[in-house]
């Protein structure tokens, strides 16, 4: 197929180009005459494994071959656009794109959580009867609040496959909302379990720290740093195994300590983050040390009601251990290694973690294969593992919007089909907003709430942006280039049972 199309250039101007599909390639010339004269194309895209997606601009769509830059195209009318889309699908490596998954394919069964921008449901896929968690986010609300995390989070999750990390199965958008279909982690949050059972037995702490460490090691091997490890982001599956969720603050393509975004949860910030120096995977191991400490002692080592005082303690005070709760010297040594304030000297590799004498009798291979029984046995009924404030809520069917809706280009995904997507570009933002006290334990402030966990972890809030304004294509530069995340966890566990404020945030957005 060939003909003239408008192409969005890097300077945001639309220019007409002569375009031809042949031999799984999409080639561009300035004119048809140029092509016929034998001139080489000015641009060529490989359609194998290309991602095709529609955008808000009429008669416009986007093509992203593998991980290359997205190209935006526009036809003269809807009919012509459909002809081009059909032709492009034909030359996709699979011969066609997969059958589209929509909201109608899922039946909502239970509200698991909610927040400022949406809800998380337990759903059943109608054709298979399989249960999933479905995160539903309002694009319009996120666009107005300049949210960017859904696309970057989805981009990371689509490439991840690990037994202790939540799996993304589908993502799609319709009726002004984004949807992520994820594993149903039916056992509830580690945070909730700690509310009921902390301080935890040392063997329990070792078991879950080891599962989380395996997940972190996997991420780091793929040059991804997580950056928001805490009990709220660790969720049990139905067998009681721990899974990482909520990748809104994760960063990919980190090959060394070169990330500069100031982000995370205040109590869990590593010293290098507070100093504003480049950071890498060591920040995740610091957070693991803090989480182990909190599981074991039901407190945080550097906590202070005054945020400035708390930051001073993180930077200057050495970790100490309470006398009223017993812990082995091996466990204390491991925590000290993880909480070394110098990231270069900190225990920061999976190999070093596994080799520590604390885990002499733990078979990590059997653990990763899920052949070891988990200490926690969740209730078989997911409704009993989540906050009744949410699970008792009546399911209300979503009404189609009566106005033009915001669209996020390239969000649609199905595991195992076309798995490539661009990440939004970012630029620095203004300073982090002041922390404000939360009105209730699960109240949310300033933003994101329904995370990739099957719990809408409203203890955190985050705001970011990657939505596209109605009537504008989601072109390079079309994203709101700002990221600012704030989540909510401000006190040791005992205090957080009654109030909280502040939380995960992203000050810059690099």
CSV table of C-alpha atoms in Angstrom, one decimal:
chain,number,residue,atom,x,y,z
A,1,UNK,CA,0.0,0.0,0.0
A,2,UNK,CA,1.2,3.5,-0.7
A,3,UNK,CA,0.0,7.1,-0.7
A,4,UNK,CA,0.4,10.5,0.9
A,5,UNK,CA,0.1,10.9,4.6
A,6,UNK,CA,0.9,13.7,7.0
A,7,UNK,CA,3.8,13.0,9.4
A,8,UNK,CA,4.5,14.8,12.6
A,9,UNK,CA,8.1,16.0,12.6
A,10,UNK,CA,10.3,16.5,15.7
A,11,UNK,CA,9.6,20.2,15.7
A,12,UNK,CA,5.8,19.5,16.1
A,13,UNK,CA,5.0,20.5,12.5
A,14,UNK,CA,2.9,18.3,10.2
A,15,UNK,CA,4.4,17.6,6.8
A,16,UNK,CA,3.0,15.6,3.9
A,17,UNK,CA,5.1,12.6,2.9
A,18,UNK,CA,4.7,9.8,0.3
A,19,UNK,CA,4.6,6.6,2.3
A,20,UNK,CA,4.8,3.0,1.2
A,21,UNK,CA,4.5,-0.4,2.9
A,22,UNK,CA,6.6,-3.2,1.5
A,23,UNK,CA,8.6,-6.1,2.8
A,24,UNK,CA,7.6,-5.4,6.5
A,25,UNK,CA,9.0,-1.9,6.1
A,26,UNK,CA,7.3,1.5,6.2
A,27,UNK,CA,9.2,3.9,4.0
A,28,UNK,CA,8.9,7.7,3.6
A,29,UNK,CA,9.8,10.0,0.7
A,30,UNK,CA,9.2,13.7,0.4
A,31,UNK,CA,7.3,13.1,-2.8
A,32,UNK,CA,6.1,10.3,-5.0
A,33,UNK,CA,8.4,11.6,-7.8
A,34,UNK,CA,11.3,11.3,-5.4
A,35,UNK,CA,10.5,7.6,-4.8
A,36,UNK,CA,10.0,6.9,-8.6
A,37,UNK,CA,13.4,8.6,-9.4
A,38,UNK,CA,15.2,6.0,-7.2
A,39,UNK,CA,16.0,8.4,-4.4
A,40,UNK,CA,16.5,6.6,-1.0
A,41,UNK,CA,13.7,7.0,1.5
A,42,UNK,CA,14.1,9.8,4.1
A,43,UNK,CA,12.9,7.5,6.8
A,44,UNK,CA,12.3,3.8,7.2
A,45,UNK,CA,10.5,1.9,10.0
A,46,UNK,CA,10.6,-1.9,10.6
A,47,UNK,CA,7.0,-3.1,11.2
A,48,UNK,CA,8.0,-6.4,12.9
A,49,UNK,CA,6.7,-6.3,16.4
A,50,UNK,CA,5.6,-2.7,15.9
A,51,UNK,CA,3.0,-1.2,18.2
A,52,UNK,CA,0.1,0.5,16.6
A,53,UNK,CA,-2.2,2.8,18.5
A,54,UNK,CA,-4.9,5.4,17.9
A,55,UNK,CA,-4.6,8.9,19.4
A,56,UNK,CA,-7.1,11.6,20.2
A,57,UNK,CA,-6.5,13.7,17.0
A,58,UNK,CA,-9.0,12.7,14.3
A,59,UNK,CA,-7.7,10.3,11.6
A,60,UNK,CA,-4.4,10.0,13.5
A,61,UNK,CA,-2.5,7.0,14.8
A,62,UNK,CA,1.0,6.2,16.1
A,63,UNK,CA,3.5,3.5,15.0
A,64,UNK,CA,6.3,2.5,17.3
A,65,UNK,CA,8.7,-0.1,15.9
A,66,UNK,CA,10.3,-2.1,18.7
A,67,UNK,CA,11.9,0.5,21.1
A,68,UNK,CA,12.5,3.2,18.5
A,69,UNK,CA,10.9,6.7,18.5
A,70,UNK,CA,7.2,6.8,17.9
A,71,UNK,CA,6.0,8.1,14.5
A,72,UNK,CA,2.6,9.9,14.3
A,73,UNK,CA,0.7,9.7,11.0
A,74,UNK,CA,-2.5,11.3,9.8
A,75,UNK,CA,-4.8,10.4,6.9
A,76,UNK,CA,-7.3,12.5,4.9
A,77,UNK,CA,-10.3,10.8,6.5
A,78,UNK,CA,-11.5,8.0,8.8
A,79,UNK,CA,-11.9,5.5,5.9
A,80,UNK,CA,-8.4,6.1,4.6
A,81,UNK,CA,-7.0,5.8,8.1
A,82,UNK,CA,-8.7,2.4,8.6
A,83,UNK,CA,-7.2,1.2,5.3
A,84,UNK,CA,-3.7,2.1,6.5
A,85,UNK,CA,-4.2,0.6,9.9
A,86,UNK,CA,-5.4,-2.7,8.4
A,87,UNK,CA,-2.4,-2.7,6.0
A,88,UNK,CA,0.0,-2.1,8.9
A,89,UNK,CA,-1.5,-4.8,10.9
A,90,UNK,CA,-1.1,-7.2,8.0
A,91,UNK,CA,2.7,-6.5,8.0
A,92,UNK,CA,3.0,-6.9,11.7
A,93,UNK,CA,5.3,-9.9,12.6
A,94,UNK,CA,2.3,-12.0,13.7
A,95,UNK,CA,0.4,-11.1,10.6
A,96,UNK,CA,-2.1,-9.2,12.6
A,97,UNK,CA,-2.6,-7.6,16.0
A,98,UNK,CA,-4.2,-9.6,18.7
A,99,UNK,CA,-7.9,-9.5,19.4
A,100,UNK,CA,-8.7,-6.4,21.3
A,101,UNK,CA,-9.4,-6.7,25.1
A,102,UNK,CA,-12.1,-4.3,26.4
A,103,UNK,CA,-13.9,-3.6,29.6
A,104,UNK,CA,-16.7,-5.8,28.5
A,105,UNK,CA,-14.4,-8.8,28.7
A,106,UNK,CA,-14.3,-8.5,32.5
A,107,UNK,CA,-16.9,-8.6,35.3
A,108,UNK,CA,-16.3,-6.5,38.4
A,109,UNK,CA,-16.7,-8.6,41.5
A,110,UNK,CA,-15.2,-6.6,44.4
A,111,UNK,CA,-13.8,-3.2,45.2
A,112,UNK,CA,-10.3,-3.7,46.6
A,113,UNK,CA,-9.3,-0.1,47.0
A,114,UNK,CA,-9.8,3.4,45.7
A,115,UNK,CA,-8.2,6.8,45.6
A,116,UNK,CA,-8.3,10.2,44.0
A,117,UNK,CA,-7.9,9.0,40.4
A,118,UNK,CA,-9.7,5.7,40.4
A,119,UNK,CA,-10.3,2.3,41.9
A,120,UNK,CA,-9.0,-1.2,42.0
A,121,UNK,CA,-11.3,-4.2,41.5
A,122,UNK,CA,-11.2,-7.9,41.7
A,123,UNK,CA,-12.6,-8.9,38.3
A,124,UNK,CA,-13.3,-12.1,36.4
A,125,UNK,CA,-12.5,-12.6,32.7
A,126,UNK,CA,-15.8,-13.7,31.2
A,127,UNK,CA,-14.4,-16.2,28.7
A,128,UNK,CA,-12.1,-18.0,31.0
A,129,UNK,CA,-13.4,-17.4,34.5
A,130,UNK,CA,-10.0,-16.4,35.7
A,131,UNK,CA,-9.7,-13.8,38.4
A,132,UNK,CA,-7.5,-10.6,38.1
A,133,UNK,CA,-7.0,-7.3,39.7
A,134,UNK,CA,-8.1,-4.4,37.5
A,135,UNK,CA,-6.8,-0.9,38.1
A,136,UNK,CA,-9.1,1.8,36.7
A,137,UNK,CA,-7.7,5.3,36.4
A,138,UNK,CA,-9.4,8.4,35.2
A,139,UNK,CA,-7.4,9.9,32.3
A,140,UNK,CA,-9.2,13.2,32.6
A,141,UNK,CA,-8.3,13.6,36.3
A,142,UNK,CA,-4.7,12.5,35.8
A,143,UNK,CA,-4.3,14.9,32.9
A,144,UNK,CA,-5.5,17.8,34.9
A,145,UNK,CA,-3.2,16.9,37.7
A,146,UNK,CA,-0.3,16.3,35.3
A,147,UNK,CA,0.2,12.6,36.0
A,148,UNK,CA,2.9,10.7,34.0
A,149,UNK,CA,3.4,7.5,35.8
A,150,UNK,CA,0.9,5.1,34.1
A,151,UNK,CA,2.8,4.9,30.9
A,152,UNK,CA,6.2,4.5,32.4
A,153,UNK,CA,4.9,2.0,35.0
A,154,UNK,CA,3.2,0.0,32.2
A,155,UNK,CA,6.4,0.1,30.1
A,156,UNK,CA,8.4,-1.5,32.9
A,157,UNK,CA,5.8,-4.1,33.9
A,158,UNK,CA,5.3,-5.4,30.4
A,159,UNK,CA,8.9,-6.6,30.3
A,160,UNK,CA,9.0,-8.2,33.8
A,161,UNK,CA,8.5,-11.9,34.6
A,162,UNK,CA,9.4,-12.9,38.1
A,163,UNK,CA,7.5,-15.0,40.7
A,164,UNK,CA,7.7,-12.2,43.3
A,165,UNK,CA,6.7,-9.3,41.1
A,166,UNK,CA,3.1,-8.6,40.1
A,167,UNK,CA,2.5,-9.5,36.4
A,168,UNK,CA,0.8,-7.2,33.9
A,169,UNK,CA,-1.5,-9.1,31.6
A,170,UNK,CA,-3.4,-6.4,29.7
A,171,UNK,CA,-3.6,-2.7,29.5
A,172,UNK,CA,-6.2,-0.7,27.5
A,173,UNK,CA,-8.1,2.5,27.5
A,174,UNK,CA,-11.7,3.4,26.8
A,175,UNK,CA,-14.4,5.8,27.9
A,176,UNK,CA,-11.8,8.2,29.3
A,177,UNK,CA,-10.0,5.7,31.6
A,178,UNK,CA,-6.9,3.6,31.7
A,179,UNK,CA,-7.1,0.0,32.7
A,180,UNK,CA,-4.4,-2.4,33.9
A,181,UNK,CA,-5.2,-6.0,34.3
A,182,UNK,CA,-2.8,-7.6,36.8
A,183,UNK,CA,-2.3,-10.6,38.9
A,184,UNK,CA,-4.9,-10.9,41.7
A,185,UNK,CA,-2.7,-10.8,44.8
A,186,UNK,CA,-5.5,-12.0,47.1
A,187,UNK,CA,-3.6,-12.1,50.4
A,188,UNK,CA,-3.5,-8.4,51.2
A,189,UNK,CA,-0.6,-6.0,52.0
A,190,UNK,CA,2.4,-6.8,54.2
A,191,UNK,CA,1.5,-3.5,55.8
A,192,UNK,CA,-1.9,-4.8,56.8
A,193,UNK,CA,-0.4,-8.0,58.1
A,194,UNK,CA,2.1,-6.0,60.2
A,195,UNK,CA,-0.7,-4.0,61.7
A,196,UNK,CA,-2.2,-7.2,63.0
A,197,UNK,CA,1.0,-9.2,63.9
A,198,UNK,CA,4.1,-7.0,64.3
A,199,UNK,CA,6.7,-7.4,65.6
A,200,UNK,CA,7.2,-10.5,63.4
A,201,UNK,CA,9.2,-13.6,64.1
A,202,UNK,CA,12.7,-13.4,62.9
A,203,UNK,CA,12.2,-16.5,60.6
A,204,UNK,CA,9.2,-14.7,59.0
A,205,UNK,CA,11.3,-11.6,58.4
A,206,UNK,CA,14.1,-13.7,56.8
A,207,UNK,CA,11.6,-15.4,54.5
A,208,UNK,CA,10.0,-12.3,53.2
A,209,UNK,CA,13.2,-10.3,53.0
A,210,UNK,CA,14.7,-13.1,50.9
A,211,UNK,CA,11.7,-13.1,48.5
A,212,UNK,CA,11.9,-9.3,48.1
A,213,UNK,CA,15.6,-9.5,47.7
A,214,UNK,CA,15.2,-12.0,44.8
A,215,UNK,CA,12.7,-9.6,43.2
A,216,UNK,CA,15.1,-6.7,43.6
A,217,UNK,CA,18.1,-8.7,42.3
A,218,UNK,CA,16.0,-9.6,39.2
A,219,UNK,CA,15.1,-5.9,38.6
A,220,UNK,CA,18.6,-4.8,39.0
A,221,UNK,CA,19.8,-7.4,36.6
A,222,UNK,CA,17.5,-5.7,34.1
A,223,UNK,CA,18.8,-2.3,35.0
A,224,UNK,CA,15.6,-1.3,36.8
A,225,UNK,CA,15.7,0.4,40.2
A,226,UNK,CA,12.5,0.2,42.2
A,227,UNK,CA,12.8,3.2,44.5
A,228,UNK,CA,9.7,2.8,46.7
A,229,UNK,CA,10.1,-0.3,48.7
A,230,UNK,CA,8.0,-0.4,51.9
A,231,UNK,CA,5.4,-2.7,53.5
A,232,UNK,CA,2.5,-1.0,51.6
A,233,UNK,CA,4.0,-2.0,48.3
A,234,UNK,CA,4.6,-5.7,49.2
A,235,UNK,CA,1.4,-7.7,48.7
A,236,UNK,CA,0.8,-11.4,49.4
A,237,UNK,CA,-0.6,-13.8,46.8
A,238,UNK,CA,-3.1,-16.4,47.8
A,239,UNK,CA,-0.3,-18.8,48.9
A,240,UNK,CA,1.2,-16.1,51.2
A,241,UNK,CA,4.2,-15.4,49.0
A,242,UNK,CA,5.3,-11.7,48.7
A,243,UNK,CA,5.1,-9.7,45.5
A,244,UNK,CA,6.3,-6.2,44.7
A,245,UNK,CA,3.7,-3.9,43.3
A,246,UNK,CA,3.4,-0.2,42.3
A,247,UNK,CA,6.1,0.6,39.9
A,248,UNK,CA,5.2,4.3,39.6
A,249,UNK,CA,8.6,5.5,40.9
A,250,UNK,CA,10.7,2.7,39.2
A,251,UNK,CA,13.3,3.8,36.7
A,252,UNK,CA,14.7,1.7,33.9
A,253,UNK,CA,18.0,1.8,31.9
A,254,UNK,CA,20.0,2.5,35.1
A,255,UNK,CA,23.4,0.9,34.4
A,256,UNK,CA,25.3,2.6,37.3
A,257,UNK,CA,24.6,5.2,40.0
A,258,UNK,CA,23.4,7.8,37.6
A,259,UNK,CA,19.7,8.4,38.5
A,260,UNK,CA,19.0,11.9,40.0
A,261,UNK,CA,15.3,11.9,40.7
A,262,UNK,CA,14.5,12.8,44.3
A,263,UNK,CA,11.8,10.3,45.0
A,264,UNK,CA,10.5,7.7,47.5
A,265,UNK,CA,8.9,7.7,50.9
A,266,UNK,CA,10.3,10.0,53.5
A,267,UNK,CA,11.0,7.4,56.2
A,268,UNK,CA,12.6,5.1,53.6
A,269,UNK,CA,14.8,7.6,51.8
A,270,UNK,CA,18.5,6.6,51.5
A,271,UNK,CA,21.1,9.2,52.5
A,272,UNK,CA,22.3,9.7,49.0
A,273,UNK,CA,18.8,10.7,48.0
A,274,UNK,CA,18.7,13.3,50.8
A,275,UNK,CA,22.1,14.6,49.7
A,276,UNK,CA,20.8,15.0,46.1
A,277,UNK,CA,23.7,13.0,44.6
A,278,UNK,CA,23.2,10.5,41.8
A,279,UNK,CA,21.9,7.1,43.0
A,280,UNK,CA,21.5,3.6,41.8
A,281,UNK,CA,20.5,0.1,43.0
A,282,UNK,CA,21.9,0.8,46.5
A,283,UNK,CA,18.8,2.8,47.4
A,284,UNK,CA,16.6,-0.3,47.1
A,285,UNK,CA,18.9,-2.3,49.5
A,286,UNK,CA,18.7,0.6,52.0
A,287,UNK,CA,14.9,0.4,51.9
A,288,UNK,CA,15.0,-3.4,52.3
A,289,UNK,CA,17.1,-2.9,55.5
A,290,UNK,CA,14.6,-0.4,56.8
A,291,UNK,CA,11.6,-2.7,56.0
A,292,UNK,CA,13.3,-5.7,57.8
A,293,UNK,CA,13.9,-3.5,60.8
A,294,UNK,CA,10.3,-2.4,60.8
A,295,UNK,CA,9.0,-5.9,60.5
A,296,UNK,CA,11.3,-7.1,63.3
A,297,UNK,CA,10.9,-4.2,65.8
A,298,UNK,CA,7.6,-2.6,64.8
A,299,UNK,CA,9.4,0.7,64.5
A,300,UNK,CA,11.8,2.6,62.2
A,301,UNK,CA,15.3,3.4,63.3
A,302,UNK,CA,15.5,7.0,62.2
A,303,UNK,CA,11.9,8.1,62.6
A,304,UNK,CA,11.0,11.5,64.0
A,305,UNK,CA,7.8,13.5,63.9
A,306,UNK,CA,9.8,16.4,62.6
A,307,UNK,CA,10.7,15.7,58.9
A,308,UNK,CA,13.9,17.8,59.2
A,309,UNK,CA,15.0,16.0,62.3
A,310,UNK,CA,14.3,12.7,60.7
A,311,UNK,CA,16.4,13.6,57.7
A,312,UNK,CA,19.2,14.6,60.0
A,313,UNK,CA,19.0,11.2,61.8
A,314,UNK,CA,19.1,9.4,58.5
A,315,UNK,CA,22.2,11.3,57.5
A,316,UNK,CA,24.1,11.2,60.7
A,317,UNK,CA,22.9,8.6,63.2
A,318,UNK,CA,24.0,5.0,63.2
A,319,UNK,CA,21.3,2.3,63.5
A,320,UNK,CA,20.6,1.0,67.0
A,321,UNK,CA,18.4,-1.8,68.1
A,322,UNK,CA,15.8,-1.9,70.9
A,323,UNK,CA,16.5,-4.1,74.0
A,324,UNK,CA,12.9,-5.2,74.6
A,325,UNK,CA,12.8,-7.3,71.4
A,326,UNK,CA,15.3,-10.0,70.8
A,327,UNK,CA,17.1,-10.4,67.4
A,328,UNK,CA,20.0,-12.6,66.5
A,329,UNK,CA,23.4,-11.0,66.0
A,330,UNK,CA,23.4,-12.3,62.4
A,331,UNK,CA,20.2,-10.4,61.7
A,332,UNK,CA,21.5,-7.2,63.3
A,333,UNK,CA,24.7,-7.5,61.2
A,334,UNK,CA,22.7,-7.9,58.0
A,335,UNK,CA,20.6,-4.9,58.8
A,336,UNK,CA,23.7,-2.8,59.6
A,337,UNK,CA,25.2,-3.9,56.2
A,338,UNK,CA,22.0,-2.8,54.4
A,339,UNK,CA,21.8,0.5,56.3
A,340,UNK,CA,25.4,1.6,55.7
A,341,UNK,CA,25.2,5.3,54.9
A,342,UNK,CA,27.9,5.0,52.3
A,343,UNK,CA,26.3,3.5,49.2
A,344,UNK,CA,29.7,2.2,48.0
A,345,UNK,CA,30.1,0.2,51.2
A,346,UNK,CA,26.5,-0.8,51.6
A,347,UNK,CA,25.4,-4.4,51.0
A,348,UNK,CA,23.9,-3.9,47.5
A,349,UNK,CA,23.9,-7.1,45.5
A,350,UNK,CA,21.8,-10.2,45.6
A,351,UNK,CA,24.9,-12.4,45.7
A,352,UNK,CA,26.1,-10.6,48.8
A,353,UNK,CA,22.7,-10.8,50.4
A,354,UNK,CA,22.3,-14.5,49.7
A,355,UNK,CA,25.9,-15.2,51.0
A,356,UNK,CA,25.2,-13.6,54.4
A,357,UNK,CA,25.4,-16.0,57.3
A,358,UNK,CA,21.9,-15.0,58.2
A,359,UNK,CA,20.7,-17.3,55.4
A,360,UNK,CA,23.0,-20.2,55.9
A,361,UNK,CA,20.1,-22.7,56.1
A,362,UNK,CA,17.9,-21.1,53.4
A,363,UNK,CA,17.7,-22.7,49.9
A,364,UNK,CA,17.2,-19.7,47.6
A,365,UNK,CA,16.7,-21.9,44.6
A,366,UNK,CA,13.8,-23.7,46.2
A,367,UNK,CA,12.5,-20.4,47.5
A,368,UNK,CA,12.5,-18.8,44.0
A,369,UNK,CA,10.8,-21.9,42.6
A,370,UNK,CA,8.1,-21.4,45.3
A,371,UNK,CA,8.7,-24.8,46.7
A,372,UNK,CA,9.0,-23.5,50.3
A,373,UNK,CA,5.8,-22.9,52.3
A,374,UNK,CA,5.2,-19.3,53.2
A,375,UNK,CA,4.7,-18.3,56.8
A,376,UNK,CA,1.6,-16.3,56.2
A,377,UNK,CA,-1.6,-18.2,55.3
A,378,UNK,CA,-4.1,-15.7,53.8
A,379,UNK,CA,-7.9,-16.2,54.2
A,380,UNK,CA,-9.2,-18.0,51.1
A,381,UNK,CA,-11.8,-15.2,50.6
A,382,UNK,CA,-10.0,-12.0,49.3
A,383,UNK,CA,-12.7,-9.9,50.8
A,384,UNK,CA,-11.3,-10.7,54.3
A,385,UNK,CA,-7.8,-9.6,53.4
A,386,UNK,CA,-8.6,-6.1,52.3
A,387,UNK,CA,-10.1,-3.1,54.0
A,388,UNK,CA,-13.9,-3.5,54.5
A,389,UNK,CA,-14.3,0.2,53.7
A,390,UNK,CA,-13.6,-0.8,50.1
A,391,UNK,CA,-14.8,-4.4,49.9
A,392,UNK,CA,-18.3,-3.5,51.2
A,393,UNK,CA,-18.7,-0.8,48.5
A,394,UNK,CA,-21.4,-1.5,45.9
A,395,UNK,CA,-20.1,-2.1,42.3
A,396,UNK,CA,-21.3,0.7,40.1
A,397,UNK,CA,-21.1,0.3,36.3
A,398,UNK,CA,-19.1,3.1,34.7
A,399,UNK,CA,-21.1,5.5,32.5
A,400,UNK,CA,-19.6,6.7,29.2
A,401,UNK,CA,-18.3,10.3,29.4
A,402,UNK,CA,-20.5,12.9,27.8
A,403,UNK,CA,-17.5,15.0,26.6
A,404,UNK,CA,-14.4,14.5,24.5
A,405,UNK,CA,-12.0,12.3,26.4
A,406,UNK,CA,-8.3,12.4,27.0
A,407,UNK,CA,-6.3,9.7,25.3
A,408,UNK,CA,-2.9,8.3,26.1
A,409,UNK,CA,-1.1,7.0,23.0
A,410,UNK,CA,0.3,3.6,23.0
A,411,UNK,CA,-1.1,2.4,26.3
A,412,UNK,CA,-2.7,-0.8,25.0
A,413,UNK,CA,-0.8,-4.0,25.8
A,414,UNK,CA,-1.3,-7.7,25.9
A,415,UNK,CA,1.4,-9.9,27.5
A,416,UNK,CA,3.1,-12.0,24.9
A,417,UNK,CA,2.0,-9.9,21.9
A,418,UNK,CA,3.4,-6.5,21.1
A,419,UNK,CA,5.3,-5.5,24.1
A,420,UNK,CA,7.2,-2.3,23.2
A,421,UNK,CA,6.3,1.2,24.3
A,422,UNK,CA,7.9,4.5,24.6
A,423,UNK,CA,8.5,6.1,28.0
A,424,UNK,CA,7.4,9.7,28.5
A,425,UNK,CA,10.1,12.3,28.6
A,426,UNK,CA,10.6,14.2,31.8
A,427,UNK,CA,12.1,17.4,33.0
A,428,UNK,CA,12.7,18.9,36.5
A,429,UNK,CA,9.8,20.3,38.4
A,430,UNK,CA,9.3,22.6,41.3
A,431,UNK,CA,10.0,21.7,44.9
A,432,UNK,CA,8.1,19.0,46.7
A,433,UNK,CA,4.9,20.3,48.2
A,434,UNK,CA,4.7,20.5,52.0
A,435,UNK,CA,3.6,17.3,53.8
A,436,UNK,CA,0.1,17.5,55.2
A,437,UNK,CA,-1.5,15.3,57.8
A,438,UNK,CA,-3.9,12.7,56.5
A,439,UNK,CA,-7.4,12.8,57.9
A,440,UNK,CA,-7.7,9.0,58.2
A,441,UNK,CA,-5.6,5.9,57.9
A,442,UNK,CA,-6.5,5.3,54.2
A,443,UNK,CA,-7.2,8.9,53.2
A,444,UNK,CA,-5.2,10.1,50.2
A,445,UNK,CA,-3.6,13.4,49.5
A,446,UNK,CA,-2.4,14.9,46.3
A,447,UNK,CA,-2.9,12.1,43.9
A,448,UNK,CA,-2.3,8.6,43.0
A,449,UNK,CA,-4.0,6.1,44.9
A,450,UNK,CA,-5.0,3.1,42.8
A,451,UNK,CA,-1.6,1.6,42.1
A,452,UNK,CA,-0.5,-1.5,40.4
A,453,UNK,CA,-1.2,-3.5,43.6
A,454,UNK,CA,-4.6,-5.1,43.7
A,455,UNK,CA,-5.0,-2.9,46.7
A,456,UNK,CA,-5.5,0.8,45.8
A,457,UNK,CA,-2.9,1.7,48.3
A,458,UNK,CA,-4.4,5.0,49.3
A,459,UNK,CA,-1.8,5.3,52.1
A,460,UNK,CA,0.3,6.7,49.3
A,461,UNK,CA,-0.5,9.4,46.8
A,462,UNK,CA,1.4,10.3,43.7
A,463,UNK,CA,0.9,12.7,40.9
A,464,UNK,CA,2.5,12.7,37.5
A,465,UNK,CA,1.6,13.3,33.9
A,466,UNK,CA,1.6,11.6,30.6
A,467,UNK,CA,-1.9,12.2,29.5
A,468,UNK,CA,-2.8,14.0,26.2
A,469,UNK,CA,-5.2,16.9,25.9
A,470,UNK,CA,-8.4,16.3,24.0
A,471,UNK,CA,-7.9,17.2,20.3
A,472,UNK,CA,-4.1,17.0,20.5
A,473,UNK,CA,-2.0,14.1,19.3
A,474,UNK,CA,0.2,12.4,21.9
A,475,UNK,CA,3.3,13.6,20.1
A,476,UNK,CA,6.8,14.0,21.3
A,477,UNK,CA,6.6,17.1,23.5
A,478,UNK,CA,2.9,16.6,23.8
A,479,UNK,CA,3.2,15.1,27.3
A,480,UNK,CA,3.0,17.3,30.3
A,481,UNK,CA,6.7,17.1,31.2
A,482,UNK,CA,6.4,17.0,34.9
A,483,UNK,CA,6.5,14.3,37.6
A,484,UNK,CA,5.8,14.8,41.3
A,485,UNK,CA,4.9,11.9,43.4
A,486,UNK,CA,3.8,12.0,47.0
A,487,UNK,CA,2.7,8.9,48.9
A,488,UNK,CA,1.4,8.5,52.4
A,489,UNK,CA,3.4,6.9,55.1
A,490,UNK,CA,4.7,9.2,57.8
A,491,UNK,CA,5.1,7.3,61.0
A,492,UNK,CA,6.2,4.0,62.5
A,493,UNK,CA,3.6,1.3,62.1
A,494,UNK,CA,1.9,1.9,65.5
A,495,UNK,CA,1.4,5.6,64.7
A,496,UNK,CA,0.3,4.9,61.2
A,497,UNK,CA,-2.7,2.9,62.5
A,498,UNK,CA,-4.3,6.2,63.4
A,499,UNK,CA,-2.9,8.9,61.2
A,500,UNK,CA,-0.4,9.6,58.5
A,501,UNK,CA,0.7,12.2,56.0
A,502,UNK,CA,3.3,12.8,53.3
A,503,UNK,CA,4.8,9.8,51.6
A,504,UNK,CA,6.2,8.8,48.3
A,505,UNK,CA,7.3,11.6,46.0
A,506,UNK,CA,9.3,12.4,43.0
A,507,UNK,CA,10.8,15.9,43.2
A,508,UNK,CA,12.5,16.1,39.8
A,509,UNK,CA,11.6,13.6,37.1
A,510,UNK,CA,14.7,12.4,35.4
